[in-house]
Structure formats: structure tokens, C-alpha cells
């Protein structure tokens, strides 16, 4: 089927860049390299991607031999490397890779370094891309490779996000393909509190999904223990809208109505001459109110803290060196 250049890839076959953030991944990186190179070669040989397609490893301030390994890979012409000056976090490492390579490819796939994202799904992503989709989301088929805790907390997270009006793709992490025009738009999102899986659906564009089976990690350790994951989920919730602050206002109104009812009741008690009673209820009310006040203040403080970080407009990463 013949399509016009505006509905499909900007160049045929498109030049693909696979961006892989790595943080202390020395145990698995060599295997990841082999698997992704093989996959890229197959795509090139099948004429689906350009000969100059490449992989870009972003070393997110690793303290092990990750960068040495990346430097070793760069000899074959298919691998590029970026070394960040410190550990800026998964989201910023992804951004560093995308922004640095923005003008060097037609489409971009981001995937984790631990092979949990199935590299063979890139082939399907390219198919969807060639059909004219600007974003293709990798969606995991099941979560059996995750711990029960991770699985159930992720379920609650996605439901909560949708409930408060943040559009996210269910069971999609950061394994996705995006056209260069989408990445150009991404450059306009200047926020420090970065949550890419919320930004991509927000940007719109024609998109589709590819499902894949997420495997367990075979080497190295997860850099997202429960505490860090909870922080990331909170980032997602508070970085996209202020609906939580609205809950505070709603609770305030409800409490005000309750206080009115309590006042009427107190007056009635007073005029009927039984005013000594009621000590317990007053105590209960005071503690309930102070609790709600504290929560509300904390919540507002969260957003104020976010504003503080955003207004400073600090750079989100620094590149120490590159191997192209
Ligand atoms: N990662 C990173 N910087 C960090 C933490 C993680 O670049 O500060 C990378 C990590 O090397 C991996 C990806 O982000 O490629 C996802 O991390 P991980 O596999 O630890 O997360 P999980 O799959 O357990 O959620
Ligand atoms: Mg992982």
C-alpha cells in the first residue's frame, strides 16, 4: 500500500535509534548488546530499517564497569555511548539519550538494559510505525515475572492515575517507539519532575500498542525497590494535575458542614442545660480536624515543593563524554 510521507515514516526505510539507559548493569550489558545488535541486523537485512540504524547506551553515572563495556562496544559502528556526569535517574537518562540523538534518527525505541523488555518486539513496533503510527507503546502481556507486591501496587497505581484523570497506557513502562517529530515535541516539555509515560499519551499523535511478555531479570539487580517505586508513582500522580489539592478543598467543605452541625448540636445541648457532657466528642472533633489540617498542609507542601524545583529550571542532566 502506498502512503504519503506525512502519514507514515519521514524516511524509508527509517533510521532507527535504540536508546538504552544503564545504571550499574555490568552483569548483563554484554548480553543485552548482543541481543539488540542481532535484532537490529535482522531489521536492516529485512529492509525495514536503514543501514545506519544504531544503539545508544546512556550510562547514568554507574559506579561499576558499565562505561568501559559501552566504550568497548562502540568500535563496530552500530553502537554509540553517552556518559552522564552523575546518576540522574532513569527518566533523565532516557531524556538525555533522546535529546542528544534527536537529529540523528527518524524513529526511536527506548528500552531497559536488563532485557526484561523483549527486543524482538521492536520488529512489531516498526511494522506499526510503517503503518503510520507515530507512537507505539510496548505493553506487557502479564506480570508473572514481577513480585506479588510489585504487581498489586502497579495495579493500584494505574487505576488511581486514571481515576484522577492522568492518561496512562495500562501496563506500559518505558518500552516504546516514537517518531522524530514526537521527540521534537518532547523537547518542549521542560519539567524537572519528569514522568515520560504520562507525557507521551498527553502529546496525542496516532498511536498503537504491541504486547510482549516481560521476562525476569537474568543479571544485576532492580534499581527500583518498593520505596523508589512508590516515589516514582507519587511523581506521576502529582506531576500531572492538581486533583489531589481539589480533594483537600472538598474535604474542607465537608468538614465545615460537619462543624456547623456540631455547633447546632452544641447549642441545643447548652440550652437544654446538659453542657458539661460532650467532652469526649469535642476531643474527637479536635483531633479529627487537626489530622485533616496536617494532611492538607502536607499535600499543599508537596505541590509547593514541586513548584520550587520547577522554577529553578535546573538542567536535568549533564553529559560528561560521548562515543559516537
Ligand atoms: N536505570 C537508570 N538510572 C537509574 C535507575 C535505573 O538508568 O537511576 C536504568 C536501569 O539500568 C535499567 C532501567 O533504568 O536499564 C530500568 O531499571 P530497573 O530494571 O532497575 O527497573 P525495574 O525493571 O526493576 O522497574
Ligand atoms: Mg528492569
Coordinates of C-alpha atoms and ligand atoms in Angstrom, one line a residue:
X1 CA 0.0 0.0 0.0
X2 CA 1.4 3.4 -1.0
X3 CA 1.1 6.2 1.6
X4 CA 2.1 9.8 1.6
X5 CA 5.1 10.9 3.6
X6 CA 3.1 12.8 6.1
X7 CA 1.1 9.8 7.3
X8 CA 4.0 7.5 7.6
X9 CA 7.7 7.4 8.4
X10 CA 9.6 10.5 7.3
X11 CA 12.2 8.4 5.6
X12 CA 12.1 5.0 4.0
X13 CA 13.4 2.7 5.4
X14 CA 13.6 4.8 8.6
X15 CA 16.8 5.1 10.5
X16 CA 16.2 3.6 14.0
X17 CA 17.9 4.6 17.2
X18 CA 17.5 2.3 20.2
X19 CA 18.1 4.2 23.4
X20 CA 19.1 2.1 26.4
X21 CA 19.7 3.7 29.9
X22 CA 22.1 1.8 32.1
X23 CA 22.9 2.1 35.7
X24 CA 25.3 -0.4 37.1
X25 CA 24.5 -3.0 34.5
X26 CA 27.9 -4.7 34.1
X27 CA 26.4 -8.1 34.7
X28 CA 24.0 -8.1 31.8
X29 CA 25.2 -5.4 29.4
X30 CA 27.2 -7.7 27.1
X31 CA 24.2 -10.0 26.6
X32 CA 21.9 -7.0 26.0
X33 CA 24.3 -5.7 23.4
X34 CA 24.4 -9.0 21.6
X35 CA 20.7 -9.4 21.6
X36 CA 19.9 -5.9 20.4
X37 CA 22.6 -5.8 17.8
X38 CA 21.3 -9.1 16.4
X39 CA 17.8 -7.7 16.3
X40 CA 18.9 -4.5 14.6
X41 CA 20.9 -6.5 12.0
X42 CA 17.8 -8.6 11.2
X43 CA 15.7 -5.4 10.7
X44 CA 18.3 -3.9 8.4
X45 CA 18.6 -7.1 6.4
X46 CA 14.8 -7.3 6.1
X47 CA 14.9 -3.8 4.7
X48 CA 12.7 -2.5 7.5
X49 CA 15.3 0.0 8.9
X50 CA 18.1 2.0 7.4
X51 CA 21.7 0.6 7.4
X52 CA 22.8 3.4 9.7
X53 CA 20.4 2.5 12.5
X54 CA 22.2 2.3 15.8
X55 CA 22.0 1.7 19.5
X56 CA 22.8 4.4 22.0
X57 CA 23.7 3.3 25.6
X58 CA 23.4 6.0 28.2
X59 CA 25.5 5.4 31.3
X60 CA 23.6 7.1 34.1
X61 CA 26.6 7.6 36.4
X62 CA 27.3 4.0 37.0
X63 CA 30.0 3.1 39.6
X64 CA 30.8 -0.3 38.1
X65 CA 32.4 -1.2 34.7
X66 CA 29.3 -0.2 32.6
X67 CA 31.0 2.7 30.8
X68 CA 34.1 0.6 30.0
X69 CA 31.8 -2.0 28.4
X70 CA 30.0 0.6 26.4
X71 CA 33.3 2.1 25.1
X72 CA 34.2 -1.4 24.1
X73 CA 31.0 -1.8 22.0
X74 CA 31.4 1.4 20.2
X75 CA 34.1 0.1 17.8
X76 CA 31.6 -1.7 15.5
X77 CA 29.9 1.4 14.1
X78 CA 26.5 0.3 15.3
X79 CA 26.8 1.5 18.9
X80 CA 27.1 5.0 20.4
X81 CA 27.6 5.8 24.1
X82 CA 26.8 8.8 26.3
X83 CA 28.2 9.0 29.8
X84 CA 26.3 11.3 32.2
X85 CA 28.3 13.0 34.9
X86 CA 26.3 11.6 37.7
X87 CA 23.3 9.4 38.5
X88 CA 20.3 11.5 37.2
X89 CA 17.7 8.7 37.3
X90 CA 16.1 6.5 34.7
X91 CA 13.8 9.2 33.2
X92 CA 16.5 11.8 32.8
X93 CA 18.9 9.2 31.3
X94 CA 16.2 8.4 28.7
X95 CA 15.7 12.1 28.0
X96 CA 19.5 12.6 27.7
X97 CA 19.7 9.8 25.1
X98 CA 16.6 11.1 23.1
X99 CA 17.6 14.7 23.1
X100 CA 21.2 14.1 22.1
X101 CA 20.2 11.7 19.3
X102 CA 17.1 13.7 18.2
X103 CA 18.6 14.8 14.9
X104 CA 20.4 11.6 14.1
X105 CA 17.5 9.2 13.5
X106 CA 13.9 9.0 12.1
X107 CA 12.4 7.0 14.9
X108 CA 13.5 6.0 18.4
X109 CA 12.9 3.0 20.6
X110 CA 13.6 3.2 24.3
X111 CA 14.1 0.1 26.3
X112 CA 15.7 -1.1 29.6
X113 CA 19.2 -2.5 29.7
X114 CA 18.2 -5.7 31.6
X115 CA 16.4 -7.5 28.7
X116 CA 13.1 -7.5 30.6
X117 CA 11.7 -5.7 27.5
X118 CA 11.6 -8.2 24.7
X119 CA 13.9 -6.9 21.9
X120 CA 12.1 -9.0 19.3
X121 CA 9.0 -6.8 19.9
X122 CA 10.9 -4.0 18.2
X123 CA 10.2 -5.7 14.8
X124 CA 6.4 -5.4 15.5
X125 CA 6.8 -1.8 16.6
X126 CA 8.5 -1.0 13.3
X127 CA 5.6 -2.7 11.5
X128 CA 3.1 -0.5 13.3
X129 CA 5.3 2.5 12.7
X130 CA 5.4 1.8 9.0
X131 CA 1.6 1.6 9.0
X132 CA 1.7 5.3 10.0
X133 CA 1.7 5.3 13.8
X134 CA 3.8 8.0 15.4
X135 CA 4.0 6.3 18.8
X136 CA 3.9 2.6 19.5
X137 CA 3.6 1.5 23.1
X138 CA 5.1 -1.7 24.3
X139 CA 2.5 -3.3 26.7
X140 CA 3.4 -6.3 28.8
X141 CA 1.2 -9.3 28.4
X142 CA 1.3 -10.4 32.0
X143 CA 3.1 -9.5 35.2
X144 CA 4.1 -13.0 36.3
X145 CA 7.8 -12.0 36.3
X146 CA 7.1 -9.4 39.0
X147 CA 6.7 -10.0 42.7
X148 CA 3.2 -10.0 44.1
X149 CA 3.9 -6.7 45.8
X150 CA 5.1 -5.0 42.6
X151 CA 2.2 -6.5 40.7
X152 CA -0.5 -5.3 43.1
X153 CA 1.0 -1.9 43.7
X154 CA 1.2 -1.3 39.9
X155 CA -2.5 -2.3 39.5
X156 CA -3.5 0.3 42.2
X157 CA -1.2 2.9 40.6
X158 CA -2.7 2.6 37.1
X159 CA -6.3 2.7 38.5
X160 CA -5.6 5.7 40.6
X161 CA -3.9 7.5 37.7
X162 CA -6.9 7.0 35.5
X163 CA -9.3 8.0 38.3
X164 CA -7.6 11.3 38.8
X165 CA -7.6 12.0 35.1
X166 CA -3.9 11.3 34.1
X167 CA -3.9 9.3 30.9
X168 CA -1.5 6.4 31.1
X169 CA -1.3 3.3 28.9
X170 CA -2.1 0.3 31.1
X171 CA 0.9 -2.0 31.8
X172 CA 3.2 0.2 29.7
X173 CA 6.5 1.2 31.1
X174 CA 9.1 3.0 29.0
X175 CA 9.4 0.5 26.2
X176 CA 8.1 2.5 23.3
X177 CA 8.8 3.7 19.8
X178 CA 8.3 7.3 18.8
X179 CA 8.8 9.2 15.6
X180 CA 11.3 12.0 15.5
X181 CA 8.5 14.6 15.3
X182 CA 7.2 13.3 18.6
X183 CA 10.6 13.6 20.1
X184 CA 10.8 17.2 18.8
X185 CA 7.6 18.0 20.7
X186 CA 9.0 16.3 23.8
X187 CA 11.8 18.8 23.8
X188 CA 9.2 21.4 24.6
X189 CA 8.3 19.7 27.9
X190 CA 10.7 21.5 30.3
X191 CA 9.7 19.9 33.5
X192 CA 12.2 18.7 36.1
X193 CA 9.7 16.3 37.6
X194 CA 9.8 14.1 34.5
X195 CA 7.3 11.3 34.0
X196 CA 7.6 10.2 30.4
X197 CA 4.9 7.6 30.4
X198 CA 2.4 10.3 31.3
X199 CA 3.8 12.8 28.8
X200 CA 3.6 10.6 25.7
X201 CA -0.2 9.9 25.9
X202 CA -0.7 13.6 26.7
X203 CA 1.0 14.6 23.4
X204 CA -1.6 12.9 21.3
X205 CA -0.5 11.7 17.8
X206 CA -1.7 8.5 16.1
X207 CA -0.5 5.6 18.3
X208 CA -0.9 1.8 18.7
X209 CA 0.3 -0.9 21.0
X210 CA 2.4 -4.0 20.8
X211 CA 2.1 -6.6 23.5
X212 CA 5.1 -8.6 24.7
X213 CA 6.0 -10.9 27.6
X214 CA 8.1 -9.2 30.2
X215 CA 10.8 -11.5 31.4
X216 CA 12.5 -11.7 34.7
X217 CA 15.9 -10.0 35.2
X218 CA 18.6 -12.5 34.5
X219 CA 21.5 -10.4 35.7
X220 CA 22.2 -7.5 38.0
X221 CA 19.6 -6.1 40.5
X222 CA 16.5 -3.9 40.1
X223 CA 17.2 -0.3 40.8
X224 CA 13.6 0.2 41.7
X225 CA 13.0 -1.2 45.2
X226 CA 9.5 -0.6 46.6
X227 CA 10.4 2.7 48.2
X228 CA 11.8 4.2 45.0
X229 CA 8.8 2.8 43.1
X230 CA 6.4 4.5 45.4
X231 CA 8.3 7.8 44.9
X232 CA 8.1 7.4 41.2
X233 CA 4.3 6.7 41.4
X234 CA 3.9 9.8 43.6
X235 CA 5.8 11.8 41.0
X236 CA 3.4 10.5 38.3
X237 CA 0.3 11.5 40.3
X238 CA 1.5 14.9 41.5
X239 CA 3.2 16.0 38.3
X240 CA 0.2 15.9 36.0
X241 CA -2.7 17.6 37.7
X242 CA -3.8 19.2 40.9
X243 CA -6.8 17.0 41.5
X244 CA -5.3 15.9 44.9
X245 CA -5.5 19.5 46.0
X246 CA -9.1 19.6 45.0
X247 CA -9.7 16.6 47.3
X248 CA -8.3 18.8 50.1
X249 CA -10.8 21.6 49.3
X250 CA -13.7 19.1 49.1
X251 CA -12.7 17.6 52.5
X252 CA -12.5 21.2 53.9
X253 CA -16.1 21.9 52.7
X254 CA -17.3 18.6 54.2
X255 CA -15.6 19.4 57.4
X256 CA -17.1 22.9 57.5
X257 CA -20.6 21.4 57.1
X258 CA -19.9 18.9 59.9
X259 CA -18.6 21.7 62.1
X260 CA -21.9 23.6 61.5
X261 CA -23.9 20.6 62.5
X262 CA -21.7 20.1 65.6
X263 CA -22.2 23.8 66.5
X264 CA -26.0 23.5 66.3
X265 CA -25.8 20.3 68.4
X266 CA -23.6 22.0 71.0
X267 CA -26.0 25.0 71.2
X268 CA -29.0 22.7 71.7
X269 CA -27.1 20.8 74.4
X270 CA -26.2 24.1 76.0
X271 CA -29.8 25.4 76.1
X272 CA -31.1 22.2 77.4
X273 CA -28.7 22.5 80.4
X274 CA -26.5 19.5 79.7
X275 CA -23.4 21.3 78.6
X276 CA -20.9 19.5 80.8
X277 CA -21.3 16.5 78.7
X278 CA -19.6 16.4 75.4
X279 CA -16.0 16.4 76.4
X280 CA -15.3 13.2 74.5
X281 CA -17.0 14.5 71.3
X282 CA -15.0 17.8 71.4
X283 CA -11.8 15.9 71.9
X284 CA -12.7 13.6 68.9
X285 CA -13.6 16.6 66.7
X286 CA -10.4 18.5 67.6
X287 CA -8.2 15.5 66.8
X288 CA -10.0 14.8 63.6
X289 CA -9.7 18.4 62.5
X290 CA -6.0 18.7 63.3
X291 CA -5.3 15.4 61.4
X292 CA -7.1 16.7 58.3
X293 CA -5.3 20.0 58.6
X294 CA -1.9 18.3 58.7
X295 CA -2.7 16.1 55.7
X296 CA -3.9 19.1 53.8
X297 CA -0.8 21.2 54.6
X298 CA 1.4 18.3 53.7
X299 CA -0.3 17.8 50.3
X300 CA -0.1 21.5 49.5
X301 CA 3.5 21.4 50.6
X302 CA 4.2 18.6 48.1
X303 CA 3.0 20.8 45.3
X304 CA 4.8 23.9 46.6
X305 CA 8.0 21.8 46.7
X306 CA 7.4 20.8 43.0
X307 CA 6.9 24.4 42.0
X308 CA 10.1 25.2 43.8
X309 CA 12.0 22.6 41.8
X310 CA 10.4 23.7 38.5
X311 CA 11.0 27.5 38.9
X312 CA 14.7 26.9 39.4
X313 CA 14.8 25.4 35.8
X314 CA 17.9 23.5 36.6
X315 CA 19.4 21.3 33.8
X316 CA 18.1 17.7 34.1
X317 CA 21.4 16.0 33.2
X318 CA 25.0 16.7 32.3
X319 CA 26.9 14.8 29.7
X320 CA 30.5 14.0 30.7
X321 CA 31.6 12.4 27.4
X322 CA 30.3 10.7 24.3
X323 CA 31.5 8.0 22.0
X324 CA 29.8 8.3 18.6
Ligands
LIG1 N1 18.3 3.0 35.4 C1 19.0 4.2 35.2 N2 19.2 5.0 36.2 C2 18.7 4.8 37.5 C3 18.0 3.6 37.7 C4 17.8 2.7 36.6 O1 19.4 4.5 34.0 O2 18.9 5.6 38.4 C5 18.0 2.1 34.3 C6 18.4 0.6 34.5 O3 19.8 0.4 34.2 C7 17.5 -0.1 33.6 C8 16.3 0.7 33.6 O4 16.7 2.0 34.0 O5 18.0 -0.2 32.3 C9 15.1 0.2 34.5 O6 15.7 0.0 35.8 P1 15.3 -1.4 36.6 O7 15.4 -2.6 35.7 O8 16.2 -1.4 37.8 O9 13.8 -1.2 37.0 P2 12.6 -2.3 37.1 O10 12.6 -3.0 35.8 O11 13.0 -3.1 38.3 O12 11.4 -1.5 37.4
LIG2 MG1 14.1 -3.9 34.9

